[in-house]
């Protein structure tokens, strides 16, 4: 397979469409920094399906679309196409040229195309699976990927080996299988939960079903008892209703008598009430006059009482105001005295405060001076302290370094001793591994020979079985085809024979003659003596339609006999051809062009040939290709022209025609057709018998060969061989690890000795320096003590002065607070004095007003009570007249009350009778309610109509009413306390049991599926493990060869699995010792050595599984000229089998390529490509 073309448009800096054609050999892509070289590599990676924006050097996928320049608008689409020539069918497709295309729109929509047919990303991925190509394969290598391979970032080495060994698809299958296994286990868990719930529900439903059966039994007993009790209650209801009807009639008669008495006394009461109403009006008028006079007396008395109360209030107010004025005047004198005293104290304390303020200002100035001295001394002390601290830190660091060096020296000495001890012990184990490797290699060789021999025999057997199976399938296919054919022919034969035997479509006269024993049945119909070619059958039949039903007889006498039979039986008419009367035709018309004679397309027996010649000698049928030329004209001669499909018939005088039926052409030559069908059916059955014999023979042979298969033996041999290979790989790995360990131990001992020498030198240098620092530290400590003492003296004086200043400051603030307190007290007393003066003035004015009010009130208090005595005498006279009128009113009132009591008593009697009647009606209603309740209960509980019980005769009941009532109560109580039941429990139980059976079957299927998936996973692991180890061993050998070709033949290198027991998950370590170096880690190599080592690994992979093309993106940057030549030489060697595309700045690399594509930016921001073919230059 060869990469032929790359087309880019709108991708990153490629605003215009560019095309890069790739030929065999090495192609270089060059250009200055920032011109877009790496964008070519990104385009190839992107079109191969890269989804990581980090690998495309973008933050988001939209950024890869051309973003425009100062003169260009941004593109709306990024499109990249990659074309391959699939000449060696490496790609699993029938196309020779394969073009993959990827598009991304600025809207975020994306699409993939395969040969311009829309497809999925998965289709692209599957297309390149196990081909060495892909977005993350080893076919595209950037400089940063060299470091990733060296540092094994994200298991990059494993990814390369998996791609080369072709186990990626196995890992995908394993992942899918594990996913299905997880789903299966989830389903199993869900099924177990369902079974648990179903089992629990089954027990509950079984209990519920038994409980429901018991409940229904109790309910049936309750129904029988309730019906018996209902018969008793219906009889009681009938007796009670008769008794209540008699009592109702008696009470209604008593009510009528009482109503007459009530009416008579109510008339008397009405007259008394009218007389009483007049007396009541007079009484009310007299009572109103009396009440008005009494109210007048009470108003006079109230007014006099208010004046007396007002006088007492004024007297009390006078006394209160006199007391308040005396108190306020005394308090005002006290406040004035206090104000005088406070003014004197304030003047005295203010003088003391001024003295304290002068003293504190003096002390504050002295303290500030001492503080400045202290700060100066503190600065000197801190500077000297810092110097002493630095010296101490240097001493501490040096002591720590010396201690570390001693520890390192001791550790190295112990490690040297331990290393040599371990190396000595591993030598013996290495000898045992050497013997084991030799033994295992012999066993592997023997096992391999047995396996190959068995496999060859099995392959031959399988090839033979495949040949037989193909022949068997072909035989069965032919057998099915022949069986269908014989069925069709047999059906056609049966149908035709039925038509012939029953004379379907023929007149009644024909059928009569054929069945009549008095006439010979051997005379044929004209339609039976002809047999025509299939393609002309419709045309001949349509033309001969009028005479198809004619009988063909030998003589006229036979025709006369038949006509006589028809006439006697009144069975219609028939037509006959008489052979004796037919003569051979003499004149043969000329056959027109593009037509065939009707006589040439029919077959008849010799004795009927003259008849056919007479009928058809002038008839011709057009050839199919001549229909269009002759359709428009009539024949000029005395002939008849037929359309080959029977659509028309023409002669020189006219033509006839029309539609053609589906079944036309089936009547002619039926007898002959039956003979032909019988022959064909016989031949086909003979072929079927032969095919069945061949099939049986092949089945027996195939069964015999399958029994002879040795697949189980081969699988066992393969398993043993894989086990031996794995064991050999494991032992070899340990052998190499032990050998490496011994060599490493020896090298490590030399390194340790050199390190001990270096440490000893550093100790000799550090110890004298430590002594000098210690002496310097003692001197600094003495000077630091002197400075500390001076600082302490100043601090003591400052403390003493600060204490005195603080005490003076406290006294100053105390005096200041005392002055402030006196000022506030003075302000309060002044406000108090002002308030007292205002209140005294206010009370004095109010006191004068009270004196005036008291003088006015004294005028009313001095009057006598003569008017009030006269008013009381008039009141007594009015009350006496009112009393007489009241006595007369109440006498009439008593008469009315007595009569009302009599009427009330009569009404009570009536109400009692009404109550008794109501009770009787209520009892009757209650009985009816009970009857309806019984009716409804029987209907609801038992679906029984009470009318049927009433109409039916009461049966003889074995139990009494009391016994039935007790039984009903007991059964009802049992039913009420029975608890809830599930009436559908039985049906639910059966349904749940069926579901339990179904779920159990599903669980068994899931267990079988789980076992199958586990088996699949094991098979995948075994296959992937075998492929991986084969690839690893091959690449490992290739790595040694390529590495030495890039360095020197005596240089050593290796690749080791860190976990040989689990190769599919093990990391891969690279051991490289170029130019005699012995680095402890590959990371200790130089940049160029790392690049060459990674290059050696990549080309080792190419030797095992070559990629169709390889892209190196500035991989040669770390290499010097010598290594560049090695790099170019190995690329030149490998370019014979693969294409190489190199992005580079190195002139030597560029000069060694075949074709150069220069990437430039003629227009700022837009990349263009210029090709140069160096082969033409050379």
Coordinates of C-alpha atoms in Angstrom, one line a residue, residues 146-636:
X146 CA 10.8 10.8 21.5
X147 CA 10.8 12.0 25.1
X148 CA 7.5 10.2 25.7
X149 CA 9.0 7.0 24.5
X150 CA 12.1 7.4 26.5
X151 CA 10.2 8.4 29.7
X152 CA 7.4 5.9 28.9
X153 CA 4.8 8.6 29.4
X154 CA 1.2 7.3 29.5
X155 CA 2.6 3.8 28.7
X156 CA 3.7 5.0 25.2
X157 CA 6.0 2.0 24.8
X158 CA 3.2 -0.5 25.5
X159 CA 1.0 1.3 23.0
X160 CA 3.6 1.0 20.3
X161 CA 4.0 -2.8 20.9
X162 CA 0.3 -3.3 21.0
X163 CA -0.1 -1.6 17.7
X164 CA 2.7 -3.6 16.2
X165 CA 1.5 -6.9 17.6
X166 CA -2.0 -6.3 16.3
X167 CA -3.7 -7.0 19.7
X168 CA -5.5 -3.7 19.7
X169 CA -8.6 -5.4 18.3
X170 CA -8.2 -8.1 21.0
X171 CA -8.1 -5.4 23.7
X172 CA -11.2 -3.8 22.1
X173 CA -12.9 -7.2 22.0
X174 CA -11.9 -7.9 25.6
X175 CA -13.2 -4.5 26.6
X176 CA -16.5 -5.1 24.8
X177 CA -16.7 -8.6 26.3
X178 CA -16.0 -7.3 29.8
X179 CA -18.7 -4.7 29.3
X180 CA -21.1 -7.5 28.2
X181 CA -19.9 -9.6 31.2
X182 CA -20.6 -6.6 33.5
X183 CA -24.0 -6.3 32.0
X184 CA -24.6 -10.0 32.4
X185 CA -23.5 -9.9 36.0
X186 CA -25.7 -6.9 36.5
X187 CA -28.6 -8.9 34.9
X188 CA -27.7 -11.9 37.2
X189 CA -27.8 -9.7 40.2
X190 CA -31.1 -8.2 39.1
X191 CA -32.5 -11.7 38.4
X192 CA -31.3 -12.9 41.9
X193 CA -33.1 -9.9 43.4
X194 CA -36.2 -10.8 41.4
X195 CA -36.0 -14.4 42.5
X196 CA -35.6 -13.4 46.1
X197 CA -38.6 -11.1 45.9
X198 CA -40.6 -13.7 44.0
X199 CA -39.8 -16.4 46.6
X200 CA -40.8 -14.1 49.3
X201 CA -44.0 -13.2 47.5
X202 CA -44.7 -16.9 46.7
X203 CA -44.8 -17.7 50.4
X204 CA -47.0 -14.7 51.2
X205 CA -49.4 -15.5 48.3
X206 CA -49.6 -19.2 49.4
X207 CA -50.5 -18.1 52.9
X208 CA -53.0 -15.5 51.5
X209 CA -54.6 -18.2 49.2
X210 CA -55.2 -20.5 52.2
X211 CA -56.5 -17.6 54.3
X212 CA -58.9 -16.6 51.5
X213 CA -60.3 -20.2 51.1
X214 CA -61.0 -20.3 54.9
X215 CA -62.6 -16.9 54.6
X216 CA -64.9 -17.9 51.8
X217 CA -66.0 -21.1 53.8
X218 CA -66.9 -19.0 56.8
X219 CA -68.8 -16.5 54.6
X220 CA -70.9 -19.4 53.1
X221 CA -71.9 -20.6 56.6
X222 CA -72.7 -17.0 57.5
X223 CA -74.9 -16.7 54.4
X224 CA -77.0 -19.8 55.3
X225 CA -77.4 -18.6 58.9
X226 CA -78.4 -15.1 57.8
X227 CA -81.0 -16.4 55.4
X228 CA -82.6 -18.6 58.1
X229 CA -82.6 -15.7 60.5
X230 CA -84.2 -13.5 57.8
X231 CA -87.2 -15.9 57.6
X232 CA -87.8 -15.5 61.4
X233 CA -87.5 -11.7 61.2
X234 CA -89.9 -11.4 58.3
X235 CA -92.5 -13.2 60.4
X236 CA -91.9 -10.9 63.4
X237 CA -92.2 -7.8 61.1
X238 CA -95.6 -8.9 59.9
X239 CA -97.0 -9.4 63.5
X240 CA -95.7 -6.1 64.8
X241 CA -97.1 -4.1 61.8
X242 CA -100.7 -5.4 62.5
X243 CA -100.5 -4.5 66.2
X244 CA -99.2 -1.0 65.5
X245 CA -102.0 -0.3 63.0
X246 CA -104.7 -1.0 65.7
X247 CA -103.0 1.4 68.3
X248 CA -102.7 4.2 65.6
X249 CA -106.5 4.2 65.1
X250 CA -107.2 4.5 68.9
X251 CA -104.9 7.5 69.3
X252 CA -106.4 9.4 66.4
X253 CA -109.9 9.2 68.0
X254 CA -108.6 10.7 71.3
X255 CA -106.9 13.5 69.4
X256 CA -110.2 14.6 67.7
X257 CA -112.0 14.9 71.2
X258 CA -109.2 17.0 72.7
X259 CA -109.1 19.4 69.7
X260 CA -112.9 20.3 70.3
X261 CA -112.3 21.3 73.9
X262 CA -109.3 23.5 73.0
X263 CA -111.3 25.4 70.4
X264 CA -114.1 26.3 72.9
X265 CA -111.8 27.7 75.7
X266 CA -109.7 29.6 73.2
X267 CA -112.8 31.7 72.3
X268 CA -113.3 32.7 76.0
X269 CA -109.6 33.7 76.3
X270 CA -109.9 35.9 73.2
X271 CA -112.7 38.1 74.9
X272 CA -110.7 38.5 78.2
X273 CA -107.6 39.6 76.4
X274 CA -109.5 42.5 74.6
X275 CA -110.7 43.9 78.0
X276 CA -107.3 43.5 79.5
X277 CA -105.7 45.4 76.6
X278 CA -107.8 48.6 77.4
X279 CA -106.8 48.4 81.1
X280 CA -103.2 48.0 80.2
X281 CA -103.2 51.3 78.1
X282 CA -104.7 53.4 81.0
X283 CA -102.1 51.9 83.4
X284 CA -99.2 52.7 81.1
X285 CA -100.4 56.4 80.7
X286 CA -100.6 56.8 84.5
X287 CA -97.3 55.1 85.0
X288 CA -95.6 57.4 82.5
X289 CA -96.8 60.6 84.3
X290 CA -95.6 59.3 87.7
X291 CA -92.2 58.4 86.2
X292 CA -91.7 61.8 84.7
X293 CA -92.4 63.6 88.0
X294 CA -90.0 61.3 89.8
X295 CA -87.3 62.0 87.3
X296 CA -87.8 65.8 87.8
X297 CA -87.2 65.3 91.6
X298 CA -84.1 63.2 91.0
X299 CA -82.6 65.9 88.6
X300 CA -83.0 68.6 91.3
X301 CA -81.3 66.4 93.9
X302 CA -78.4 65.6 91.5
X303 CA -77.6 69.2 90.7
X304 CA -77.4 70.1 94.3
X305 CA -75.1 67.2 95.1
X306 CA -72.7 68.2 92.2
X307 CA -72.2 71.7 93.6
X308 CA -71.3 70.3 97.0
X309 CA -68.7 67.9 95.4
X310 CA -67.1 70.8 93.5
X311 CA -66.7 72.8 96.7
X312 CA -64.9 69.9 98.4
X313 CA -62.5 69.4 95.3
X314 CA -61.5 73.1 95.4
X315 CA -60.7 72.9 99.1
X316 CA -58.5 69.8 98.6
X317 CA -56.7 71.5 95.7
X318 CA -56.0 74.6 97.8
X319 CA -54.3 72.4 100.5
X320 CA -52.2 70.6 97.9
X321 CA -50.9 73.7 96.2
X322 CA -50.0 75.3 99.6
X323 CA -47.9 72.2 100.5
X324 CA -46.2 72.1 97.1
X325 CA -45.3 75.8 97.3
X326 CA -43.7 75.4 100.7
X327 CA -41.7 72.3 99.5
X328 CA -40.4 73.9 96.3
X329 CA -39.3 77.1 98.1
X330 CA -37.3 75.1 100.6
X331 CA -35.7 72.9 97.8
X332 CA -34.9 76.1 95.8
X333 CA -32.9 77.6 98.7
X334 CA -30.9 74.3 99.1
X335 CA -30.0 74.3 95.3
X336 CA -28.8 77.9 95.5
X337 CA -26.5 77.0 98.4
X338 CA -25.1 73.9 96.6
X339 CA -24.4 76.1 93.4
X340 CA -22.2 78.4 95.5
X341 CA -20.3 75.5 97.0
X342 CA -19.7 73.8 93.6
X343 CA -18.3 77.0 92.0
X344 CA -15.7 77.3 94.8
X345 CA -14.6 73.6 94.4
X346 CA -14.3 73.9 90.6
X347 CA -12.0 76.9 90.8
X348 CA -9.7 75.1 93.3
X349 CA -9.5 71.8 91.3
X350 CA -8.8 73.6 88.0
X351 CA -5.7 75.1 89.5
X352 CA -4.4 71.7 90.5
X353 CA -5.1 70.3 87.0
X354 CA -2.9 73.0 85.3
X355 CA 0.1 72.1 87.7
X356 CA -0.3 68.4 86.7
X357 CA -0.2 69.2 83.0
X358 CA 3.1 71.1 83.2
X359 CA 4.7 68.2 85.1
X360 CA 3.6 65.6 82.6
X361 CA 4.9 67.5 79.6
X362 CA 8.4 67.7 81.2
X363 CA 8.5 64.0 81.9
X364 CA 7.3 63.1 78.4
X365 CA 10.2 64.9 76.8
X366 CA 12.7 63.1 79.0
X367 CA 11.1 59.7 78.2
X368 CA 11.2 60.3 74.4
X369 CA 15.0 61.0 74.6
X370 CA 15.6 57.8 76.4
X371 CA 13.6 55.9 73.8
X372 CA 15.7 57.2 71.0
X373 CA 18.8 56.0 72.8
X374 CA 17.3 52.6 73.2
X375 CA 16.3 52.3 69.5
X376 CA 19.9 53.1 68.5
X377 CA 21.4 50.5 70.8
X378 CA 18.8 48.0 69.7
X379 CA 19.8 48.5 66.0
X380 CA 23.4 47.8 66.8
X381 CA 22.5 44.8 68.9
X382 CA 20.3 43.4 66.1
X383 CA 22.9 43.8 63.4
X384 CA 25.6 42.1 65.5
X385 CA 23.1 39.3 66.5
X386 CA 22.3 38.7 62.8
X387 CA 26.0 38.3 62.0
X388 CA 26.4 35.8 64.9
X389 CA 23.3 34.0 63.7
X390 CA 24.7 33.7 60.1
X391 CA 28.0 32.3 61.6
X392 CA 26.0 29.8 63.6
X393 CA 23.9 28.8 60.5
X394 CA 27.1 28.2 58.6
X395 CA 28.4 26.1 61.4
X396 CA 25.2 24.1 61.6
X397 CA 25.1 23.6 57.8
X398 CA 28.7 22.5 57.7
X399 CA 28.2 20.1 60.7
X400 CA 25.1 18.7 58.9
X401 CA 27.0 18.3 55.6
X402 CA 29.8 16.5 57.4
X403 CA 27.3 14.2 59.2
X404 CA 25.6 13.5 55.9
X405 CA 28.9 12.7 54.2
X406 CA 29.8 10.3 57.1
X407 CA 26.4 8.7 56.7
X408 CA 26.7 8.4 52.9
X409 CA 30.2 6.9 53.3
X410 CA 28.9 4.3 55.8
X411 CA 25.9 3.6 53.6
X412 CA 28.0 3.2 50.4
X413 CA 30.4 0.9 52.3
X414 CA 27.5 -1.3 53.4
X415 CA 25.9 -1.2 50.0
X416 CA 29.2 -2.3 48.4
X417 CA 29.4 -5.2 50.8
X418 CA 25.7 -6.1 50.2
X419 CA 26.0 -5.8 46.4
X420 CA 29.0 -8.1 46.2
X421 CA 27.3 -10.6 48.5
X422 CA 24.1 -10.6 46.3
X423 CA 26.1 -10.9 43.1
X424 CA 28.0 -13.9 44.5
X425 CA 24.7 -15.6 45.4
X426 CA 23.1 -14.8 42.0
X427 CA 26.0 -16.5 40.1
X428 CA 24.9 -19.9 41.3
X429 CA 21.2 -19.2 40.4
X430 CA 22.3 -17.9 37.0
X431 CA 24.0 -21.3 36.2
X432 CA 20.7 -23.1 37.1
X433 CA 18.8 -20.7 34.8
X434 CA 21.2 -21.5 31.9
X435 CA 20.6 -25.2 32.3
X436 CA 16.8 -24.6 32.5
X437 CA 16.9 -22.5 29.3
X438 CA 18.7 -25.2 27.4
X439 CA 16.3 -27.9 28.6
X440 CA 13.2 -25.7 27.8
X441 CA 14.5 -24.8 24.3
X442 CA 14.9 -28.5 23.5
X443 CA 11.4 -29.3 24.8
X444 CA 9.9 -26.3 22.9
X445 CA 11.6 -27.5 19.7
X446 CA 10.2 -31.0 20.2
X447 CA 6.7 -29.7 21.0
X448 CA 6.8 -27.3 18.1
X449 CA 7.6 -30.2 15.7
X450 CA 4.8 -32.3 17.1
X451 CA 2.4 -29.3 16.8
X452 CA 3.4 -28.5 13.2
X453 CA 3.0 -32.1 12.2
X454 CA -0.4 -32.4 13.7
X455 CA -1.4 -29.0 12.3
X456 CA -0.4 -30.0 8.8
X457 CA -2.4 -33.2 9.0
X458 CA -5.4 -31.3 10.4
X459 CA -5.1 -28.6 7.7
X460 CA -5.1 -31.3 5.0
X461 CA -8.1 -32.9 6.7
X462 CA -9.9 -29.6 7.0
X463 CA -9.1 -28.8 3.3
X464 CA -10.6 -32.2 2.3
X465 CA -13.7 -31.5 4.6
X466 CA -14.1 -28.1 3.1
X467 CA -14.0 -29.6 -0.5
X468 CA -16.6 -32.2 0.5
X469 CA -18.8 -29.5 2.2
X470 CA -18.6 -27.3 -0.9
X471 CA -19.6 -30.2 -3.1
X472 CA -22.3 -31.2 -0.6
X473 CA -23.7 -27.7 -0.6
X474 CA -23.6 -27.6 -4.4
X475 CA -25.4 -31.0 -4.5
X476 CA -28.1 -29.8 -2.1
X477 CA -28.6 -26.6 -4.0
X478 CA -29.0 -28.6 -7.2
X479 CA -31.2 -31.0 -5.4
X480 CA -33.5 -28.2 -4.2
X481 CA -33.5 -26.7 -7.7
X482 CA -34.5 -30.1 -9.3
X483 CA -37.1 -30.7 -6.6
X484 CA -38.8 -27.3 -7.3
X485 CA -38.6 -28.0 -11.0
X486 CA -40.2 -31.5 -10.7
X487 CA -43.0 -30.0 -8.5
X488 CA -43.7 -27.4 -11.1
X489 CA -43.7 -29.9 -13.9
X490 CA -45.9 -32.3 -12.0
X491 CA -48.4 -29.5 -11.2
X492 CA -48.4 -28.5 -14.9
X493 CA -48.9 -32.2 -15.9
X494 CA -51.8 -32.7 -13.4
X495 CA -53.5 -29.5 -14.6
X496 CA -53.1 -30.3 -18.3
X497 CA -54.3 -33.9 -17.8
X498 CA -57.3 -32.6 -15.8
X499 CA -58.2 -30.3 -18.7
X500 CA -57.8 -33.0 -21.2
X501 CA -59.8 -35.6 -19.3
X502 CA -62.6 -33.2 -18.4
X503 CA -62.6 -31.4 -21.8
X504 CA -62.5 -28.0 -20.0
X505 CA -63.5 -25.2 -22.3
X506 CA -65.1 -27.5 -24.9
X507 CA -68.9 -27.4 -26.0
X508 CA -71.3 -29.9 -24.5
X509 CA -71.6 -31.8 -27.8
X510 CA -67.8 -32.5 -27.8
X511 CA -68.0 -33.9 -24.2
X512 CA -71.1 -36.0 -25.2
X513 CA -69.4 -37.6 -28.1
X514 CA -66.2 -38.3 -26.1
X515 CA -68.2 -40.1 -23.4
X516 CA -70.7 -41.9 -25.7
X517 CA -70.0 -45.6 -25.9
X518 CA -71.8 -45.9 -29.3
X519 CA -69.1 -43.7 -31.0
X520 CA -65.4 -44.4 -31.1
X521 CA -63.4 -42.4 -28.5
X522 CA -60.2 -42.7 -30.4
X523 CA -61.1 -39.9 -32.8
X524 CA -58.9 -36.9 -31.9
X525 CA -59.8 -33.2 -31.7
X526 CA -58.0 -31.0 -34.2
X527 CA -56.4 -29.1 -31.2
X528 CA -54.8 -32.4 -30.0
X529 CA -53.1 -33.4 -33.3
X530 CA -50.9 -30.2 -33.4
X531 CA -47.8 -29.4 -31.4
X532 CA -46.4 -25.9 -31.9
X533 CA -43.2 -24.1 -30.8
X534 CA -43.7 -22.1 -27.7
X535 CA -43.0 -18.7 -29.1
X536 CA -45.6 -19.1 -31.9
X537 CA -48.3 -21.0 -29.9
X538 CA -50.5 -18.0 -29.2
X539 CA -50.5 -16.8 -32.8
X540 CA -51.3 -20.3 -34.3
X541 CA -54.0 -20.9 -31.6
X542 CA -55.7 -17.5 -32.2
X543 CA -55.8 -18.1 -36.0
X544 CA -57.1 -21.7 -35.7
X545 CA -59.6 -20.8 -32.9
X546 CA -62.7 -21.4 -35.0
X547 CA -61.7 -25.0 -35.9
X548 CA -59.9 -26.1 -32.7
X549 CA -63.0 -28.0 -31.6
X550 CA -63.3 -30.0 -34.9
X551 CA -63.1 -33.8 -34.6
X552 CA -60.7 -35.4 -37.1
X553 CA -62.3 -38.7 -38.5
X554 CA -61.2 -41.2 -41.2
X555 CA -64.4 -41.2 -43.3
X556 CA -67.6 -39.4 -43.9
X557 CA -69.6 -42.3 -42.4
X558 CA -68.0 -41.8 -39.0
X559 CA -69.0 -38.1 -39.1
X560 CA -72.6 -38.9 -40.1
X561 CA -72.8 -41.4 -37.2
X562 CA -71.7 -38.8 -34.7
X563 CA -74.1 -36.2 -36.0
X564 CA -76.9 -38.7 -35.8
X565 CA -76.1 -39.4 -32.1
X566 CA -76.1 -35.7 -31.3
X567 CA -79.4 -35.2 -33.1
X568 CA -81.1 -38.1 -31.3
X569 CA -79.8 -36.9 -27.9
X570 CA -80.5 -33.2 -28.6
X571 CA -76.9 -32.4 -27.5
X572 CA -76.0 -29.6 -29.9
X573 CA -73.8 -29.6 -33.0
X574 CA -70.3 -30.7 -33.8
X575 CA -67.8 -30.2 -36.7
X576 CA -65.7 -32.8 -38.4
X577 CA -62.6 -33.0 -40.7
X578 CA -62.8 -36.0 -43.0
X579 CA -59.3 -37.2 -43.9
X580 CA -60.5 -39.2 -46.9
X581 CA -61.9 -36.0 -48.5
X582 CA -58.6 -34.0 -48.1
X583 CA -56.2 -33.8 -51.0
X584 CA -52.6 -32.7 -50.9
X585 CA -52.1 -29.0 -51.7
X586 CA -50.4 -28.2 -55.0
X587 CA -49.8 -24.5 -55.1
X588 CA -47.4 -23.2 -52.5
X589 CA -47.5 -19.4 -52.0
X590 CA -44.4 -17.4 -51.9
X591 CA -43.1 -16.8 -48.4
X592 CA -42.8 -13.1 -47.6
X593 CA -39.5 -11.6 -46.2
X594 CA -39.1 -11.3 -42.5
X595 CA -41.7 -14.1 -41.9
X596 CA -41.9 -17.8 -41.2
X597 CA -44.4 -20.3 -42.6
X598 CA -46.9 -21.6 -40.1
X599 CA -46.2 -25.2 -41.3
X600 CA -42.6 -24.8 -40.3
X601 CA -43.4 -24.1 -36.6
X602 CA -45.8 -27.0 -36.0
X603 CA -45.4 -30.8 -35.7
X604 CA -48.1 -33.3 -36.7
X605 CA -48.3 -37.0 -37.5
X606 CA -47.9 -37.9 -41.1
X607 CA -51.5 -38.8 -41.6
X608 CA -52.6 -35.4 -40.5
X609 CA -50.1 -33.4 -42.6
X610 CA -52.3 -33.0 -45.6
X611 CA -55.0 -31.5 -43.4
X612 CA -52.6 -29.0 -41.9
X613 CA -51.2 -28.1 -45.3
X614 CA -54.7 -27.3 -46.5
X615 CA -55.4 -25.1 -43.5
X616 CA -52.0 -23.4 -43.0
X617 CA -50.2 -23.3 -46.3
X618 CA -51.1 -19.6 -46.9
X619 CA -50.4 -18.6 -43.2
X620 CA -47.2 -16.8 -42.3
X621 CA -45.9 -15.4 -38.9
X622 CA -43.9 -12.3 -38.7
X623 CA -40.4 -12.5 -37.2
X624 CA -40.1 -10.4 -34.0
X625 CA -37.7 -7.8 -35.5
X626 CA -40.0 -7.2 -38.5
X627 CA -43.2 -6.3 -36.6
X628 CA -42.7 -2.5 -36.9
X629 CA -42.0 -2.6 -40.7
X630 CA -45.0 -4.7 -41.8
X631 CA -47.5 -3.5 -39.3
X632 CA -48.6 -0.6 -41.4
X633 CA -49.4 -2.4 -44.7
X634 CA -51.7 -5.3 -45.8
X635 CA -50.3 -8.2 -47.8
X636 CA -50.6 -7.9 -51.6

